[in-house]
Short mmCIF file of C-alpha atoms and ligand atoms in Angstrom, two decimals:
data_model
loop_
_atom_site.label_atom_id
_atom_site.label_comp_id
_atom_site.label_asym_id
_atom_site.label_seq_id
_atom_site.Cartn_x
_atom_site.Cartn_y
_atom_site.Cartn_z
CA UNK A 1 0.05 -0.25 0.20
CA UNK A 2 0.93 3.43 -0.82
CA UNK A 3 2.25 5.68 2.17
CA UNK A 4 1.66 9.47 2.22
CA UNK A 5 3.48 10.98 5.45
CA UNK A 6 2.37 14.17 6.95
CA UNK A 7 5.58 15.79 5.67
CA UNK A 8 8.62 15.56 3.38
CA UNK A 9 11.76 17.52 3.75
CA UNK A 10 12.70 19.76 1.02
CA UNK A 11 16.34 19.02 -0.31
CA UNK A 12 18.34 20.58 -2.87
CA UNK A 13 19.80 18.56 -5.78
CA UNK A 14 22.87 16.42 -4.24
CA UNK A 15 25.16 18.09 -6.66
CA UNK A 16 24.12 21.43 -5.57
CA UNK A 17 24.75 20.57 -1.83
CA UNK A 18 28.25 18.84 -2.71
CA UNK A 19 29.43 21.88 -4.46
CA UNK A 20 28.28 24.07 -1.61
CA UNK A 21 30.13 21.81 1.03
CA UNK A 22 33.29 21.16 -1.14
CA UNK A 23 35.19 24.24 0.32
CA UNK A 24 34.87 22.87 3.81
CA UNK A 25 37.34 20.25 2.72
CA UNK A 26 40.01 22.61 2.03
CA UNK A 27 39.25 24.91 4.98
CA UNK A 28 38.68 22.32 7.46
CA UNK A 29 36.50 24.81 9.13
CA UNK A 30 33.35 22.82 10.20
CA UNK A 31 31.72 24.90 12.80
CA UNK A 32 32.16 28.21 15.07
CA UNK A 33 30.69 30.80 12.62
CA UNK A 34 32.50 29.97 9.48
CA UNK A 35 32.14 31.01 5.99
CA UNK A 36 28.82 29.32 5.42
CA UNK A 37 27.37 30.52 8.65
CA UNK A 38 28.07 34.09 7.55
CA UNK A 39 26.68 33.74 4.23
CA UNK A 40 23.44 32.26 5.35
CA UNK A 41 23.00 35.01 8.07
CA UNK A 42 23.36 37.62 5.47
CA UNK A 43 21.06 35.81 2.81
CA UNK A 44 18.47 35.18 5.53
CA UNK A 45 18.49 38.99 6.72
CA UNK A 46 17.55 39.87 3.30
CA UNK A 47 15.17 37.07 2.74
CA UNK A 48 13.16 37.73 5.66
CA UNK A 49 13.40 41.59 5.43
CA UNK A 50 15.02 42.11 8.92
CA UNK A 51 17.87 44.09 10.34
CA UNK A 52 19.31 41.50 12.80
CA UNK A 53 19.40 38.02 12.83
CA UNK A 54 21.55 35.21 14.76
CA UNK A 55 21.67 31.46 13.72
CA UNK A 56 21.21 28.72 16.05
CA UNK A 57 21.56 24.93 16.09
CA UNK A 58 17.73 24.55 16.21
CA UNK A 59 14.68 26.53 16.81
CA UNK A 60 14.08 25.60 20.32
CA UNK A 61 17.78 27.06 21.53
CA UNK A 62 16.83 30.24 19.73
CA UNK A 63 13.61 30.59 21.91
CA UNK A 64 15.39 29.52 25.09
CA UNK A 65 18.67 31.66 24.76
CA UNK A 66 16.59 34.60 23.53
CA UNK A 67 14.62 34.53 26.71
CA UNK A 68 17.78 34.25 28.76
CA UNK A 69 19.31 37.22 26.80
CA UNK A 70 16.56 39.45 27.87
CA UNK A 71 17.00 38.48 31.52
CA UNK A 72 13.44 38.12 32.15
CA UNK A 73 11.99 37.34 35.55
CA UNK A 74 8.77 36.16 36.89
CA UNK A 75 5.75 35.27 34.53
CA UNK A 76 5.48 35.06 30.83
CA UNK A 77 2.00 35.12 29.14
CA UNK A 78 1.76 32.60 26.19
CA UNK A 79 -0.80 30.01 24.68
CA UNK A 80 -0.61 26.32 25.18
CA UNK A 81 -1.88 25.34 21.61
CA UNK A 82 1.70 25.19 20.74
CA UNK A 83 4.63 22.54 20.27
CA UNK A 84 6.37 21.46 23.40
CA UNK A 85 9.24 23.89 22.83
CA UNK A 86 7.54 27.19 23.36
CA UNK A 87 6.54 26.38 26.97
CA UNK A 88 9.59 24.34 27.81
CA UNK A 89 11.66 27.26 26.62
CA UNK A 90 9.89 29.48 29.24
CA UNK A 91 10.16 26.77 32.35
CA UNK A 92 13.70 26.22 31.46
CA UNK A 93 14.83 29.75 31.94
CA UNK A 94 12.92 29.38 35.66
CA UNK A 95 10.15 31.69 34.20
CA UNK A 96 6.43 30.89 34.95
CA UNK A 97 4.15 30.36 31.70
CA UNK A 98 0.97 31.79 32.33
CA UNK A 99 -1.50 30.30 29.79
CA UNK A 100 -3.88 32.69 27.63
CA UNK A 101 -6.46 31.34 25.56
CA UNK A 102 -6.56 31.40 21.63
CA UNK A 103 -9.00 32.75 19.15
CA UNK A 104 -11.33 30.64 17.11
CA UNK A 105 -10.37 32.30 13.84
CA UNK A 106 -6.63 31.84 13.59
CA UNK A 107 -5.66 29.55 16.74
CA UNK A 108 -3.21 32.32 17.96
CA UNK A 109 -3.22 34.25 21.24
CA UNK A 110 -6.75 35.95 22.14
CA UNK A 111 -5.39 39.31 22.57
CA UNK A 112 -8.54 40.27 24.31
CA UNK A 113 -7.73 37.90 27.22
CA UNK A 114 -4.00 39.15 27.63
CA UNK A 115 -4.54 42.11 29.93
CA UNK A 116 -6.69 40.13 32.66
CA UNK A 117 -3.67 37.86 33.12
CA UNK A 118 -0.98 40.60 33.70
CA UNK A 119 0.21 40.95 37.08
CA UNK A 120 3.26 43.00 38.78
CA UNK A 121 5.21 39.56 38.22
CA UNK A 122 4.66 39.73 34.27
CA UNK A 123 7.79 40.51 32.13
CA UNK A 124 6.94 39.34 28.50
CA UNK A 125 4.45 37.76 26.01
CA UNK A 126 5.41 34.64 23.98
CA UNK A 127 2.78 34.46 21.22
CA UNK A 128 2.83 31.65 18.68
CA UNK A 129 2.37 32.46 14.82
CA UNK A 130 0.29 29.19 14.76
CA UNK A 131 0.27 27.41 11.33
CA UNK A 132 1.96 30.63 9.94
CA UNK A 133 -1.06 32.56 10.86
CA UNK A 134 -0.03 36.21 12.07
CA UNK A 135 -0.93 36.86 15.52
CA UNK A 136 -2.44 40.25 16.16
CA UNK A 137 0.75 42.11 16.11
CA UNK A 138 -0.68 45.49 16.45
CA UNK A 139 -2.71 44.73 19.61
CA UNK A 140 0.18 42.76 21.18
CA UNK A 141 2.55 45.89 20.73
CA UNK A 142 -0.02 48.06 22.18
CA UNK A 143 -0.50 46.04 25.23
CA UNK A 144 3.45 45.51 25.53
CA UNK A 145 3.83 49.12 25.32
CA UNK A 146 1.25 50.08 27.95
CA UNK A 147 2.55 47.78 30.57
CA UNK A 148 6.14 47.93 29.82
CA UNK A 149 6.45 44.17 28.57
CA UNK A 150 8.90 42.39 26.07
CA UNK A 151 7.42 40.42 23.32
CA UNK A 152 9.22 37.43 21.73
CA UNK A 153 7.30 35.73 18.97
CA UNK A 154 7.65 31.89 18.39
CA UNK A 155 7.73 32.32 14.66
CA UNK A 156 8.68 28.65 14.00
CA UNK A 157 5.81 28.14 11.50
CA UNK A 158 5.96 31.49 9.99
CA UNK A 159 9.24 31.47 7.76
CA UNK A 160 8.56 33.69 4.70
CA UNK A 161 5.46 35.31 5.93
CA UNK A 162 4.78 38.77 5.52
CA UNK A 163 2.14 41.24 7.13
CA UNK A 164 1.32 44.52 5.48
CA UNK A 165 4.63 44.09 3.29
CA UNK A 166 6.96 43.65 6.54
CA UNK A 167 8.61 40.53 7.22
CA UNK A 168 6.96 38.75 10.12
CA UNK A 169 10.49 38.71 11.91
CA UNK A 170 10.39 42.49 12.22
CA UNK A 171 7.45 42.52 14.93
CA UNK A 172 7.93 42.37 18.66
CA UNK A 173 11.50 42.60 20.44
CA UNK A 174 12.35 39.18 18.99
CA UNK A 175 11.20 36.37 16.70
CA UNK A 176 12.28 32.96 16.59
CA UNK A 177 12.31 30.78 13.47
CA UNK A 178 13.01 26.84 13.21
CA UNK A 179 14.55 25.61 10.35
CA UNK A 180 13.90 21.89 11.21
CA UNK A 181 13.71 19.27 8.66
CA UNK A 182 9.70 19.39 8.78
CA UNK A 183 9.44 23.07 8.31
CA UNK A 184 8.96 25.31 5.22
CA UNK A 185 12.73 26.00 4.90
CA UNK A 186 15.31 23.51 6.66
CA UNK A 187 18.90 23.52 7.73
CA UNK A 188 18.47 19.91 8.56
CA UNK A 189 18.18 21.15 12.19
CA UNK A 190 18.47 24.79 12.67
CA UNK A 191 16.96 28.10 14.03
CA UNK A 192 17.12 31.98 14.10
CA UNK A 193 16.20 34.73 16.24
CA UNK A 194 15.46 38.03 14.54
CA UNK A 195 15.55 41.07 17.01
CA UNK A 196 14.84 44.65 17.12
CA UNK A 197 17.69 45.97 19.45
CA UNK A 198 21.20 45.38 17.89
CA UNK A 199 22.87 45.20 21.39
CA UNK A 200 20.91 41.78 21.86
CA UNK A 201 22.74 40.33 19.09
CA UNK A 202 26.14 40.41 21.25
CA UNK A 203 24.26 38.49 24.11
CA UNK A 204 22.79 35.72 21.82
CA UNK A 205 26.17 35.27 20.05
CA UNK A 206 27.75 34.96 23.41
CA UNK A 207 25.03 32.50 25.09
CA UNK A 208 25.28 30.40 21.98
CA UNK A 209 28.99 29.76 22.42
CA UNK A 210 29.01 29.03 26.25
CA UNK A 211 28.98 32.92 27.13
CA UNK A 212 32.61 33.08 26.03
CA UNK A 213 33.42 36.80 25.11
CA UNK A 214 37.06 36.34 24.41
CA UNK A 215 39.77 33.65 25.05
CA UNK A 216 39.91 34.64 28.90
CA UNK A 217 36.60 36.21 29.56
CA UNK A 218 33.34 34.22 29.91
CA UNK A 219 30.54 36.60 30.70
CA UNK A 220 27.46 34.61 30.80
CA UNK A 221 26.27 31.17 31.85
CA UNK A 222 25.85 30.23 28.12
CA UNK A 223 24.97 27.00 26.37
CA UNK A 224 26.36 25.42 23.09
CA UNK A 225 23.98 26.07 20.26
CA UNK A 226 26.10 27.24 17.17
CA UNK A 227 24.91 26.23 13.70
CA UNK A 228 27.53 24.14 11.97
CA UNK A 229 28.75 24.54 8.58
CA UNK A 230 26.99 21.54 7.08
CA UNK A 231 23.65 23.10 8.26
CA UNK A 232 24.35 26.47 7.11
CA UNK A 233 25.31 24.85 3.66
CA UNK A 234 21.92 23.10 3.54
CA UNK A 235 20.20 26.46 4.34
CA UNK A 236 22.15 28.36 1.61
CA UNK A 237 20.94 25.90 -0.77
CA UNK A 238 17.44 25.51 0.29
CA UNK A 239 16.85 29.26 0.53
CA UNK A 240 17.53 29.37 -3.36
CA UNK A 241 14.40 27.07 -3.75
CA UNK A 242 12.19 28.49 -0.94
CA UNK A 243 9.97 30.61 -2.88
CA UNK A 244 9.24 27.98 -5.65
CA UNK A 245 8.44 25.50 -2.55
CA UNK A 246 6.05 28.19 -1.30
CA UNK A 247 4.23 28.37 -4.77
CA UNK A 248 3.97 24.54 -4.93
CA UNK A 249 2.36 24.46 -1.26
CA UNK A 250 -0.18 27.05 -2.54
CA UNK A 251 -1.26 24.39 -5.20
CA UNK A 252 -1.62 21.76 -2.80
CA UNK A 253 -3.46 24.27 -0.26
CA UNK A 254 -5.83 25.39 -3.17
CA UNK A 255 -6.49 21.70 -3.99
CA UNK A 256 -7.37 20.59 -0.51
CA UNK A 257 -9.68 23.79 -0.12
CA UNK A 258 -11.41 22.94 -3.42
CA UNK A 259 -11.84 19.31 -2.60
CA UNK A 260 -12.97 19.67 1.14
CA UNK A 261 -15.03 22.75 0.75
CA UNK A 262 -18.41 20.83 0.61
CA UNK A 263 -17.73 18.30 3.43
CA UNK A 264 -20.01 19.10 6.40
CA UNK A 265 -18.14 19.47 9.73
CA UNK A 266 -14.64 19.97 8.26
CA UNK A 267 -13.25 23.11 8.56
CA UNK A 268 -10.19 24.54 7.20
CA UNK A 269 -7.65 27.20 7.80
CA UNK A 270 -8.30 30.67 6.06
CA UNK A 271 -5.57 32.84 4.52
CA UNK A 272 -5.47 36.10 6.54
CA UNK A 273 -6.06 39.59 5.28
CA UNK A 274 -2.80 41.49 4.61
CA UNK A 275 -0.90 38.32 4.84
CA UNK A 276 1.61 36.72 2.41
CA UNK A 277 1.18 33.34 3.70
CA UNK A 278 3.58 30.32 3.44
CA UNK A 279 1.29 27.37 3.40
CA UNK A 280 3.10 25.58 6.22
CA UNK A 281 0.59 23.15 7.41
CA UNK A 282 -2.99 22.09 6.35
CA UNK A 283 -4.86 21.79 9.53
CA UNK A 284 -8.48 20.46 9.42
CA UNK A 285 -10.97 20.91 12.19
CA UNK A 286 -13.38 18.00 12.60
CA UNK A 287 -16.85 18.85 14.14
CA UNK A 288 -18.06 15.35 15.15
CA UNK A 289 -21.57 16.21 15.36
CA UNK A 290 -21.87 17.57 11.88
CA UNK A 291 -19.20 15.37 10.19
CA UNK A 292 -20.58 12.26 12.00
CA UNK A 293 -17.18 10.76 12.68
CA UNK A 294 -14.85 11.83 15.34
CA UNK A 295 -11.19 13.38 14.94
CA UNK A 296 -9.41 10.13 16.18
CA UNK A 297 -11.72 7.89 14.05
CA UNK A 298 -10.75 9.79 11.01
CA UNK A 299 -7.33 9.71 12.21
CA UNK A 300 -7.40 5.94 12.39
CA UNK A 301 -9.30 5.54 9.06
CA UNK A 302 -6.82 7.78 7.14
CA UNK A 303 -3.89 5.65 8.61
CA UNK A 304 -5.67 2.56 7.51
CA UNK A 305 -5.38 3.78 4.10
CA UNK A 306 -1.63 4.73 4.37
CA UNK A 307 -1.99 8.26 4.94
CA UNK A 308 -0.19 9.73 8.31
CA UNK A 309 -1.74 12.64 9.62
CA UNK A 310 -0.85 14.30 12.87
CA UNK A 311 -2.89 15.79 16.00
CA UNK A 312 -0.85 18.93 15.83
CA UNK A 313 -1.32 20.35 18.36
CA UNK A 314 -2.71 18.00 20.99
CA UNK A 315 -2.47 17.52 23.89
CA UNK A 316 -2.11 21.29 24.89
CA UNK A 317 1.58 22.03 26.61
CA UNK A 318 -0.43 22.55 29.67
CA UNK A 319 -1.73 18.92 29.77
CA UNK A 320 1.53 17.34 29.51
CA UNK A 321 2.48 14.95 32.03
CA UNK A 322 5.68 16.73 32.98
CA UNK A 323 3.44 19.60 33.84
CA UNK A 324 0.77 17.40 35.68
CA UNK A 325 -0.70 19.21 38.75
CA UNK A 326 0.94 22.72 37.77
CA UNK A 327 -1.07 23.89 35.03
CA UNK A 328 -4.63 23.37 34.21
CA UNK A 329 -6.17 23.58 30.74
CA UNK A 330 -9.51 24.63 32.20
CA UNK A 331 -8.86 28.38 31.92
CA UNK A 332 -8.24 27.88 27.92
CA UNK A 333 -11.44 26.20 26.70
CA UNK A 334 -10.98 27.29 22.94
CA UNK A 335 -7.48 25.92 23.01
CA UNK A 336 -8.59 22.72 24.68
CA UNK A 337 -11.61 22.13 22.26
CA UNK A 338 -9.46 23.22 19.18
CA UNK A 339 -6.90 20.62 20.22
CA UNK A 340 -9.57 17.89 20.31
CA UNK A 341 -10.65 18.70 16.84
CA UNK A 342 -7.49 19.31 14.95
CA UNK A 343 -5.73 17.03 12.49
CA UNK A 344 -2.92 18.20 10.14
CA UNK A 345 -2.93 16.66 6.65
CA UNK A 346 0.08 15.76 4.61
CA UNK A 347 1.49 19.13 3.37
CA UNK A 348 4.95 19.57 1.51
CA UNK A 349 6.17 20.89 -1.58
CA UNK A 350 6.28 18.08 -3.62
CA UNK A 351 3.00 16.51 -2.66
CA UNK A 352 1.00 15.63 -5.94
CA UNK A 353 -2.40 16.52 -6.64
CA UNK A 354 -3.20 12.89 -7.11
CA UNK A 355 -2.27 12.21 -3.49
CA UNK A 356 -4.14 15.25 -2.36
CA UNK A 357 -7.36 13.89 -4.18
CA UNK A 358 -6.71 10.66 -2.62
CA UNK A 359 -6.30 11.83 1.01
CA UNK A 360 -9.60 13.95 0.50
CA UNK A 361 -11.49 11.17 -1.03
CA UNK A 362 -10.71 9.26 2.22
CA UNK A 363 -12.19 12.03 4.35
CA UNK A 364 -15.21 12.20 2.02
CA UNK A 365 -15.90 8.58 2.18
CA UNK A 366 -15.28 8.43 6.10
CA UNK A 367 -18.15 10.76 6.54
CA UNK A 368 -20.41 8.18 4.73
CA UNK A 369 -19.57 5.19 6.94
CA UNK A 370 -22.03 5.86 9.42
C1 LIG B 401 9.30 23.22 15.40
C2 LIG B 401 8.85 24.15 16.49
C3 LIG B 401 9.69 24.79 17.50
C4 LIG B 401 11.32 24.28 17.80
O1 LIG B 401 11.95 24.21 16.55
P1 LIG B 401 13.17 23.09 16.69
O2 LIG B 401 13.83 23.64 15.40
O3 LIG B 401 12.61 21.75 16.30
O4 LIG B 401 13.92 23.12 17.79
C5 LIG B 401 9.21 25.57 18.40
N1 LIG B 401 8.12 26.19 18.41
C6 LIG B 401 7.11 25.30 17.41
C7 LIG B 401 5.72 26.21 17.38
C8 LIG B 401 7.44 24.77 16.41
O5 LIG B 401 6.59 24.15 15.76
#
């Protein structure tokens, strides 16, 4: 039986990658901010339309070290409908996540509910651009200004997204991207932080290299989160093709929307106004009452036919075993309900139209089973 995975990593032609890494056999410079690292940093600044950008070995360390670089204290307001990384990064910095609900339209933080969660201990807001949907950045900026809070966006899903003609990484005090193999743009593993104040760059640079300032001066309790030259070379190659990949993703998106439009009880994600999207994911939301079959039953039915989907995000981060008894999901009912309805369908640049049709046919037929 044919298998359709939920994602498939974009890769350049092997020859293109080999010619990119050939120089490394001459220089023997494999990591520690070499030539490939510098090139990728420069190219990404341009592509993402941002002034400042630091590379990291992965997206999680970008978030974790950005929070550390800002020397935050106390509480950070975030939402639990996200990947483990956003909440873990807060907790691993000794900070307390305060969970705000999401909105039903784009699944990002409900900005109408942020202010009631602010206390004298609040130091920052960490919103997530879920599925590449843009948070209400204007409202968030207003709130942050009013209360003197820092804003760090988890932009792991939002590579290449623009809002009102501006790169999404240019909003807030910082935005963290992931270049993991499963993301729209990958460096195998990798990540970056874009930031407003140039001085933060020195902090981030030091923190990803053990806090070492120079040979004899260690100024921070840093980590090791440097992007190596092979990762950076992969990024240099993949960046050449990312616009084409996004165009191909758009075709997949349009085909899904067309096919699923008339299936009762299946809701899809809509492209927002003023946004240049990246079509990172294709989530559907299953209304069991209308569709007739539960999300979990549909997941199993698709799997039976070789189609691998993901309950992304389920469970909420506040429901994780490691946080049992610490946080509750009762105060975020929309997030809870959404996590119980969501299924992300296969989505990647090279997914064929035939495969999209095949997936949709299973979804259509499953509703007829009852
Ligand atoms: C992928 C992802 C991360 C972490 O990125 P890695 O590069 O895998 O460390 C963080 N937040 C969200 C929402 C993600 O999807």
